[in-house]
């Protein structure tokens, strides 16, 4: 692989995300997401294995369906309002379709099925890219339209993501699948609070990205892909193994670690909104 092709691929990923984040027009946001998706496909398929090819196909199909749903939603809205502006999303049906397409893009329940499979078929560096950078654009779009989406939809998807993310990771021995379910769980918290305090949702996803990045980088450094590998690294690199363990506890939101802070603030916000039952479910 030449340096020029690597540069083009990473420029595509970066420009695609920035284009989506900075656009006020649905068409430009869609183009940004498409550019981003097409640029990451060569990275996922780089290892010449059947697993990687399968992961690339699964990623492409789910993202293409989500993009089609997004285009359908914005087109229906344009028919109703005559406006491509992101903030002018007024049609209830198109808002619901848009919310579902963005959930599919970021891998939140109930359309999460592709994420663990894709992550399992890629390298650790690519898994890091999918769980962090690839979430930025859809989360930004959801942030922009959060006041238009019905809270019931966001809360239902959020609670479902929390349950699936929590239960799905229990019986896993593969670290990449565990991190995928951790991502689904964290998105659950982000989506639930998006309905009531979008800024808090952004803080939560940023904290998650900051905590997940070193976990993947350390796993790459130690070439650990399963829990069994991780348990044997204690003899070679005690500091790194301890760091991964503490970071994982932090990601799961255990006090007194950093990861507990956004979860505590989210629970506090839910209780102050008189949603005590929801807060109890989240715990």
JSON list of C-alpha atoms in Angstrom, two decimals, residues 51 207 262:
[
{"chain": "A", "resi": 51, "resn": "UNK", "atom": "CA", "xyz": [-13.31, -12.55, 8.16]},
{"chain": "A", "resi": 207, "resn": "UNK", "atom": "CA", "xyz": [-15.59, 10.94, 27.84]},
{"chain": "A", "resi": 262, "resn": "UNK", "atom": "CA", "xyz": [-21.11, 11.50, 33.16]}
]
